[in-house]
Coordinates of C-alpha atoms and ligand atoms in Angstrom, one line a residue:
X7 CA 0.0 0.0 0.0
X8 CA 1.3 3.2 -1.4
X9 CA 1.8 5.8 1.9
X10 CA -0.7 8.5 0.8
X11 CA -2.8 5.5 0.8
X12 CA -2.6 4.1 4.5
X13 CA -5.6 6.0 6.6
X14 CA -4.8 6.7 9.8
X15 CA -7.1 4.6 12.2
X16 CA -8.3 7.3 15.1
X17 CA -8.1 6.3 18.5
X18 CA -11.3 7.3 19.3
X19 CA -14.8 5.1 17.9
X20 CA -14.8 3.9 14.3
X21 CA -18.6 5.1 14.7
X22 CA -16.6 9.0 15.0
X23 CA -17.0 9.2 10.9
X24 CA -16.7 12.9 10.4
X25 CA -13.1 12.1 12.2
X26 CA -11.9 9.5 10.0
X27 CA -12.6 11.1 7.0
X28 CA -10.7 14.0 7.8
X29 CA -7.8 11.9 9.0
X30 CA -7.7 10.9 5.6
X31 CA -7.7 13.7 4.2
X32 CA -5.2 16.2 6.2
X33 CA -3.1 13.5 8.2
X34 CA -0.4 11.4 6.7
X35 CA -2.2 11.4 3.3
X36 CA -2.7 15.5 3.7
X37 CA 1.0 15.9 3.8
X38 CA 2.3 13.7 1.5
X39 CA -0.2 14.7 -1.2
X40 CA -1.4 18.5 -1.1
X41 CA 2.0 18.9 0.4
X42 CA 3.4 20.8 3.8
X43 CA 2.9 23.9 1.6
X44 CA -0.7 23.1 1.6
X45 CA -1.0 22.7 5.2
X46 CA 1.1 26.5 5.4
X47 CA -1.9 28.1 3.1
X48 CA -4.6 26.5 5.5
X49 CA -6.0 23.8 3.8
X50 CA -8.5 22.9 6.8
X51 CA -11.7 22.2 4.6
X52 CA -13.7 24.4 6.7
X53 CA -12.3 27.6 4.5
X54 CA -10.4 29.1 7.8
X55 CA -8.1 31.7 6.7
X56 CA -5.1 31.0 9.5
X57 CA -2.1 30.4 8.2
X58 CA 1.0 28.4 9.4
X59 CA 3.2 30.6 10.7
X60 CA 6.1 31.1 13.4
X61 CA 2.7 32.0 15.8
X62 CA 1.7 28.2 15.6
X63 CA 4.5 27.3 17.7
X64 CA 4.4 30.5 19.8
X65 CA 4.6 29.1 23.7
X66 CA 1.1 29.7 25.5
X67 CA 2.6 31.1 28.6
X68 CA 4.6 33.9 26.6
X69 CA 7.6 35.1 27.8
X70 CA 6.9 33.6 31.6
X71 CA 10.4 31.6 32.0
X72 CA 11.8 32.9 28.4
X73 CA 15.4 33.0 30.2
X74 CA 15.0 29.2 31.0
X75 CA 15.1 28.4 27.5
X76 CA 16.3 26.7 25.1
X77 CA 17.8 24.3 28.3
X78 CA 20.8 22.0 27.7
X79 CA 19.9 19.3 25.9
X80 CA 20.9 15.8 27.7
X81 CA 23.2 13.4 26.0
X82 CA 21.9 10.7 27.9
X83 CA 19.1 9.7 25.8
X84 CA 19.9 9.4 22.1
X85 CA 17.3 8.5 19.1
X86 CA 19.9 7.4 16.9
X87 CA 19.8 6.3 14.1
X88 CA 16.0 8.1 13.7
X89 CA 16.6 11.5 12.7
X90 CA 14.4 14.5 14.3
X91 CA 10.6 15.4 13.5
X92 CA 10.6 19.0 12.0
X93 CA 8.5 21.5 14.5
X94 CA 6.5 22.2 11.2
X95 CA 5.6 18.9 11.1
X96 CA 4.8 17.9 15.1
X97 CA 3.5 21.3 15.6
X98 CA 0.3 20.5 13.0
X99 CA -0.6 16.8 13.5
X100 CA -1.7 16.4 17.4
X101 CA -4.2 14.6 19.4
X102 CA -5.9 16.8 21.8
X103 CA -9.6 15.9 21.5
X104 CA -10.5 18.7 23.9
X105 CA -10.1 20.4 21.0
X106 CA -10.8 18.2 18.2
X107 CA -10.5 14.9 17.2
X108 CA -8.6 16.1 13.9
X109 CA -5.0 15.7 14.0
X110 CA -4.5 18.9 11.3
X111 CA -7.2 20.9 13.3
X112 CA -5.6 21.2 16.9
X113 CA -3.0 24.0 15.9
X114 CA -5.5 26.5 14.6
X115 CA -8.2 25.8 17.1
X116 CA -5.7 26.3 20.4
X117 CA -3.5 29.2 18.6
X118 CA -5.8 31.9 21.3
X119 CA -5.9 30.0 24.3
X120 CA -5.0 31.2 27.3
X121 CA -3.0 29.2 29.8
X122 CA -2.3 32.3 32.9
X123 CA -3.3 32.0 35.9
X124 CA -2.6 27.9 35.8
X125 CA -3.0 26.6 39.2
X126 CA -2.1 23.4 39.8
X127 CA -3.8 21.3 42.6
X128 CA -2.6 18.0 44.7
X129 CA -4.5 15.6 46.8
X130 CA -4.8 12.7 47.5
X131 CA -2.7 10.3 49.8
X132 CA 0.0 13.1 50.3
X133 CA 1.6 14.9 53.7
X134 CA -0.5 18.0 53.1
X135 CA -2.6 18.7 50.1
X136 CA -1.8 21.7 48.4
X137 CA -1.8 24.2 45.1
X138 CA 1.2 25.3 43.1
X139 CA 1.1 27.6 40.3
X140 CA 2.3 27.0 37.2
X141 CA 5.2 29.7 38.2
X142 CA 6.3 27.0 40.6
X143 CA 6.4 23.9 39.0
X144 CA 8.5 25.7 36.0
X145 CA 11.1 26.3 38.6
X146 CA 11.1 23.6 41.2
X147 CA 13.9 21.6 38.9
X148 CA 16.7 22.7 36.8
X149 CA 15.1 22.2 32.9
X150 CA 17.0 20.1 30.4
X151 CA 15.9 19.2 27.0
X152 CA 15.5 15.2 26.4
X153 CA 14.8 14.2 22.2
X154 CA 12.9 11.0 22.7
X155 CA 10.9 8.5 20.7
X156 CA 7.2 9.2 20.8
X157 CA 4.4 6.6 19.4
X158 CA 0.8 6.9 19.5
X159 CA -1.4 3.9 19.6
X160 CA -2.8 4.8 16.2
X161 CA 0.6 3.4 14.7
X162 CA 2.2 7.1 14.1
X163 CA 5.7 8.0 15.7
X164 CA 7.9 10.9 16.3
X165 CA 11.1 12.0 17.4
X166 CA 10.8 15.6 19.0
X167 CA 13.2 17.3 21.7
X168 CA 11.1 17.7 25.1
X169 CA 11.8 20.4 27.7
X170 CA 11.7 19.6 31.3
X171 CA 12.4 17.5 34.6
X172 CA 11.8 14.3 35.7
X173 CA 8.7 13.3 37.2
X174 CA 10.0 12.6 40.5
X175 CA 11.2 16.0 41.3
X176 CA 7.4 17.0 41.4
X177 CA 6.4 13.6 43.3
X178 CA 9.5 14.3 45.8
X179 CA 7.6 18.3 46.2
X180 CA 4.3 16.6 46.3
X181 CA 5.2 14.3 49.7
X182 CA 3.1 11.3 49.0
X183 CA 2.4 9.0 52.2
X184 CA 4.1 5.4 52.1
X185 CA 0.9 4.3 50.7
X186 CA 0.3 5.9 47.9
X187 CA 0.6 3.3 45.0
X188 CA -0.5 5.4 41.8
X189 CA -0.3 8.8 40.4
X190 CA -3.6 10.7 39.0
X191 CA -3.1 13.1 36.5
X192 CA -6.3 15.4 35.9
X193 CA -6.2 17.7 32.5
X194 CA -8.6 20.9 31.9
X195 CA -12.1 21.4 31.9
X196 CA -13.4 24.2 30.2
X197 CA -16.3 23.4 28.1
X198 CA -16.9 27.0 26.8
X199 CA -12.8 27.2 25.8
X200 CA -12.6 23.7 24.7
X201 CA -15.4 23.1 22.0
X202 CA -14.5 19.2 21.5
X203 CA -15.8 18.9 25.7
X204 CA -18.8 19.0 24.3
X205 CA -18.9 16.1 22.7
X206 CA -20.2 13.9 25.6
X207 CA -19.3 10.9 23.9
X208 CA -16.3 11.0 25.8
X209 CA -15.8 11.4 29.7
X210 CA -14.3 14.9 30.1
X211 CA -11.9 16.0 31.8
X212 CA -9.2 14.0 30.2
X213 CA -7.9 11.8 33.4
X214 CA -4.7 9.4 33.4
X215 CA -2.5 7.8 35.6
X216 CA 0.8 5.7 36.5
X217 CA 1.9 3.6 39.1
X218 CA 4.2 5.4 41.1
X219 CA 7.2 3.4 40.1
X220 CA 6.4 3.8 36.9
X221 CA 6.2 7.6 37.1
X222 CA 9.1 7.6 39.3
X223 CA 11.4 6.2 36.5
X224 CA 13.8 8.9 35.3
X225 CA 12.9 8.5 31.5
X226 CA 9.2 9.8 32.9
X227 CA 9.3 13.6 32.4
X228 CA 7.6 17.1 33.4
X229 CA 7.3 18.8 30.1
X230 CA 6.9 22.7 29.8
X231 CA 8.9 23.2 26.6
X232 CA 9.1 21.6 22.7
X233 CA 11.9 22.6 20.3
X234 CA 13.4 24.8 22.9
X235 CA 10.9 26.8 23.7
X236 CA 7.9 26.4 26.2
X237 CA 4.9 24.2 24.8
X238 CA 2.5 25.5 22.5
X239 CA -0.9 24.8 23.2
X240 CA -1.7 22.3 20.8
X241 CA 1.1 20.4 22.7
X242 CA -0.2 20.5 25.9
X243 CA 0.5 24.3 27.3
X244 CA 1.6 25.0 30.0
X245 CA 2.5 21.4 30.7
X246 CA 1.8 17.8 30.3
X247 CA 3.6 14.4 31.1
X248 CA 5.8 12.5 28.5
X249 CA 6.2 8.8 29.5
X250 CA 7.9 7.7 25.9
X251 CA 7.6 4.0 26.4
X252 CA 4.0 3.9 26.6
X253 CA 1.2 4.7 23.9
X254 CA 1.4 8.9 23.5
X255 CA -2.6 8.6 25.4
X256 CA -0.4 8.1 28.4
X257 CA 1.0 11.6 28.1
X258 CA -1.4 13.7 29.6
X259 CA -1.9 17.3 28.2
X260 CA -2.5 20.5 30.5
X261 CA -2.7 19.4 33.6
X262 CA -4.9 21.0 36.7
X263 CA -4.4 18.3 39.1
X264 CA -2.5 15.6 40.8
X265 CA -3.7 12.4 43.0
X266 CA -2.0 10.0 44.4
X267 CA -4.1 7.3 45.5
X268 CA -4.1 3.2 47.2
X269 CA -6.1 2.0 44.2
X270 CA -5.1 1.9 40.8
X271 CA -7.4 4.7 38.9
X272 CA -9.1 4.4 36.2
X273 CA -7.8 6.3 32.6
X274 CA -9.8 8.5 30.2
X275 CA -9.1 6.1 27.1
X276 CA -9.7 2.8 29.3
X277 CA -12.9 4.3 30.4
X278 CA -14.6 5.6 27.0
X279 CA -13.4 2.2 25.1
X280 CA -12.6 -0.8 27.8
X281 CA -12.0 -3.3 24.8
X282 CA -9.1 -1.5 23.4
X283 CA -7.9 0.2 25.9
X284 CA -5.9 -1.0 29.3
X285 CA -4.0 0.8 32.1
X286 CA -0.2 0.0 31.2
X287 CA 0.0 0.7 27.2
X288 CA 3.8 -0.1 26.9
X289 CA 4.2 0.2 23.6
X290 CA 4.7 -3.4 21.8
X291 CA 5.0 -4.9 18.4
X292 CA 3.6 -8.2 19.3
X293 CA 0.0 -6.9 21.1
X294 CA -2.2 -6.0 18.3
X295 CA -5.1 -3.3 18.9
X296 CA -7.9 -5.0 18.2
X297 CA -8.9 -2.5 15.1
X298 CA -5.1 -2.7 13.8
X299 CA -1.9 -4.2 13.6
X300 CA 0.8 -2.4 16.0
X301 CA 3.3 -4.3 14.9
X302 CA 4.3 -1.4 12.3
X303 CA 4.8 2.3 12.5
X304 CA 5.4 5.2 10.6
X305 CA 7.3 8.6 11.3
X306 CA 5.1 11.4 10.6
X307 CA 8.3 13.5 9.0
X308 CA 9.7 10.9 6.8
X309 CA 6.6 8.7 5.8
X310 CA 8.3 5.9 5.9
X311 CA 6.8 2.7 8.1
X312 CA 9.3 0.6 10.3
X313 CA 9.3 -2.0 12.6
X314 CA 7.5 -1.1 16.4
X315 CA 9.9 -1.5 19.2
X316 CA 9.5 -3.1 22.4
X317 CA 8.4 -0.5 25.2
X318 CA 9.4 1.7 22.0
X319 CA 13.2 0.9 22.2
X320 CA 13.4 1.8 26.0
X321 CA 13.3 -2.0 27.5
X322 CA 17.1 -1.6 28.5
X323 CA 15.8 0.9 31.0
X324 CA 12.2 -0.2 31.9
X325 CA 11.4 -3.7 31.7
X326 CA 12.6 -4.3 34.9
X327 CA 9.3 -2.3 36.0
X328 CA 7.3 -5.1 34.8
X329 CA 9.0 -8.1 35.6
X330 CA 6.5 -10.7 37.8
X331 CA 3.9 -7.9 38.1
X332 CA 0.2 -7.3 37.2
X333 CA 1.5 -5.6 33.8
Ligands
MTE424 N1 -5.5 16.3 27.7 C1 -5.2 15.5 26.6 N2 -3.9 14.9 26.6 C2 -3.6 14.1 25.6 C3 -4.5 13.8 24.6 C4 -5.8 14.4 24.6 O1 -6.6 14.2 23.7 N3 -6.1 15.3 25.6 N4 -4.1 12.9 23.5 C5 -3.0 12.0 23.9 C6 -2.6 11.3 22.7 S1 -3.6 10.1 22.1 C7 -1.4 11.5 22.1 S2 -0.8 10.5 20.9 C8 -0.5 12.6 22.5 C9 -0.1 13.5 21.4 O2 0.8 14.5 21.7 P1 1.2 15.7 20.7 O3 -0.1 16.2 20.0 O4 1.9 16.7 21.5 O5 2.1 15.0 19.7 O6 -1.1 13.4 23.5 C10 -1.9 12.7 24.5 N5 -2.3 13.6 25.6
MO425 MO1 -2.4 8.8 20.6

């Protein structure tokens, strides 16, 4: 099958028509047919005049932290021999279905949005609840920038350079008690801002979680910046969670508030679609999705398909999480 040819299966129901066809249309098949140049002039097939253009990628929280970036970038975690995703690329083709479930329609919709005052809450099985504002979290830990490999269950991948901390730096602030077994991760709710909330197909807010060895692992990252700058919203402004050996669902966009709880929680995805979704979504060649294959992938800046890795090439570094366990 020919590239252009290869529809990209959404995440969300197969009953979510309108979706599909306009997956077809402006995702993998969009780019490598009408072109990025096509995608610059604002070929949205709804006639919207916005263009792409260097405000795309413009980072929500404006110049808040501007001397924090671009951070070092760590040597520590290499993508070799994959080659990085062009921003022009990454920064039109998301999934952020408070928004919309088209991949080529988050950028324009989330161009306005506003992401100040962010408060951040935590509860749940900790020393003291608490609020932090977004102010806070951006400093709590010196930022770095990690390029990692980043696959969504729908079979497309990525290599982008992420901007943050590790997870535990915010756990360690947070002060769980000794039993606190999971982390909760709790995105925006916003109906009036967010016009794909009011599809109530879906259980809004966007919710996800981690057990908290998993989120403890230092590959599991805080993310306030993309391409050395802070996040634009369509990537999850002010900041999300990038776990990149699990399905992208799994990286949680725009967070508002933290749990930690006894009991493992239940996940947005898992929730609206039990059948195809579970709680640990490692990536892995040899577990099919029950609509498709995953033993295949293809990079959204080359085209080209290639073999799916194990926990998507991180296994050196995380399969000890799973050995013997519930996974
Ligand atoms: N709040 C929220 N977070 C989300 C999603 C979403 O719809 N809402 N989509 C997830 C999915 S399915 C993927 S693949 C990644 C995509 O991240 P990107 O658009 O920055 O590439 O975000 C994840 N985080
Ligand atoms: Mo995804």
């Amino acid at each position: 099958m020919a590239p252009e040819q290869e529809p990209v299966t959404p995440e969300g129901s197969y009953l979510d028509r309108r979706a599909i066809i306009r997956g077809m249309g402006l995702g993998f098949a969009g780019l490598s047919t009408l072109g990025l140049s096509g995608l610059l002039r604002g070929v949205s097939g709804t006639g919207e005049a916005q263009s792409y253009n260097s405000d795309t990628f413009r980072p929500a929280i404006g110049d808040l932290g501007k001397d924090l970036f671009p951070a070092k970038r760590s040597e520590k975690y290499s993508i070799a021999p994959r080659t990085l995703t062009e921003e022009k690329i990454a920064s039109v083709f998301n999934n952020f279905y408070e928004f919309t479930s088209s991949k080529s329609g988050v950028w324009r919709m989330a161009r306005n949005f506003k992401v100040d005052p962010w408060k951040i809450e935590v509860a749940g099985a900790v020393e003291k609840p608490f609020t932090l504002d977004f102010e806070d979290l951006l400093k709590l830990a010196p930022l770095e920038e990690r390029v990692y490999r980043f696959r969504c269950v729908e079979t497309w991948a990525m290599q982008v350079p992420w901007t943050g901390y590790p997870l535990a730096k915010l756990i360690d602030r947070c002060k769980p008690l000794g039993k606190a077994k999971y982390i909760r991760f709790v995105t925006i709710l916003d109906e009036d801002r967010l016009p794909g909330q009011k599809d109530k197909q879906w259980p809004w807010p966007y919710f996800e979680a981690l057990r908290l060895d998993e989120a403890r692992h230092d590959l599991a990252m805080v993310c306030v910046g993309i391409f050395g700058h802070g996040l634009p919203m369509q990537h999850g402004a002010p900041w999300r969670i990038v776990v990149p050996w699990k399905y992208g669902y799994k990286s949680p966009k725009s967070i508002v508030r933290i749990e930690f709880t006894q009991k493992r929680p239940g996940t947005f995805w898992n929730q609206a679609l039990p059948r195809e979704y579970g709680f640990f979504s490692n990536v892995d060649p040899s577990k099919p999705h029950p609509r498709w294959s995953q033993a295949m992938e293809r990079d959204i800046g080359t085209g080209r398909r290639r073999a799916t890795l194990l926990y998507n090439g991180y296994g050196d570094q995380v399969a000890g999480l799973y050995s013997g366990t519930e996974y």
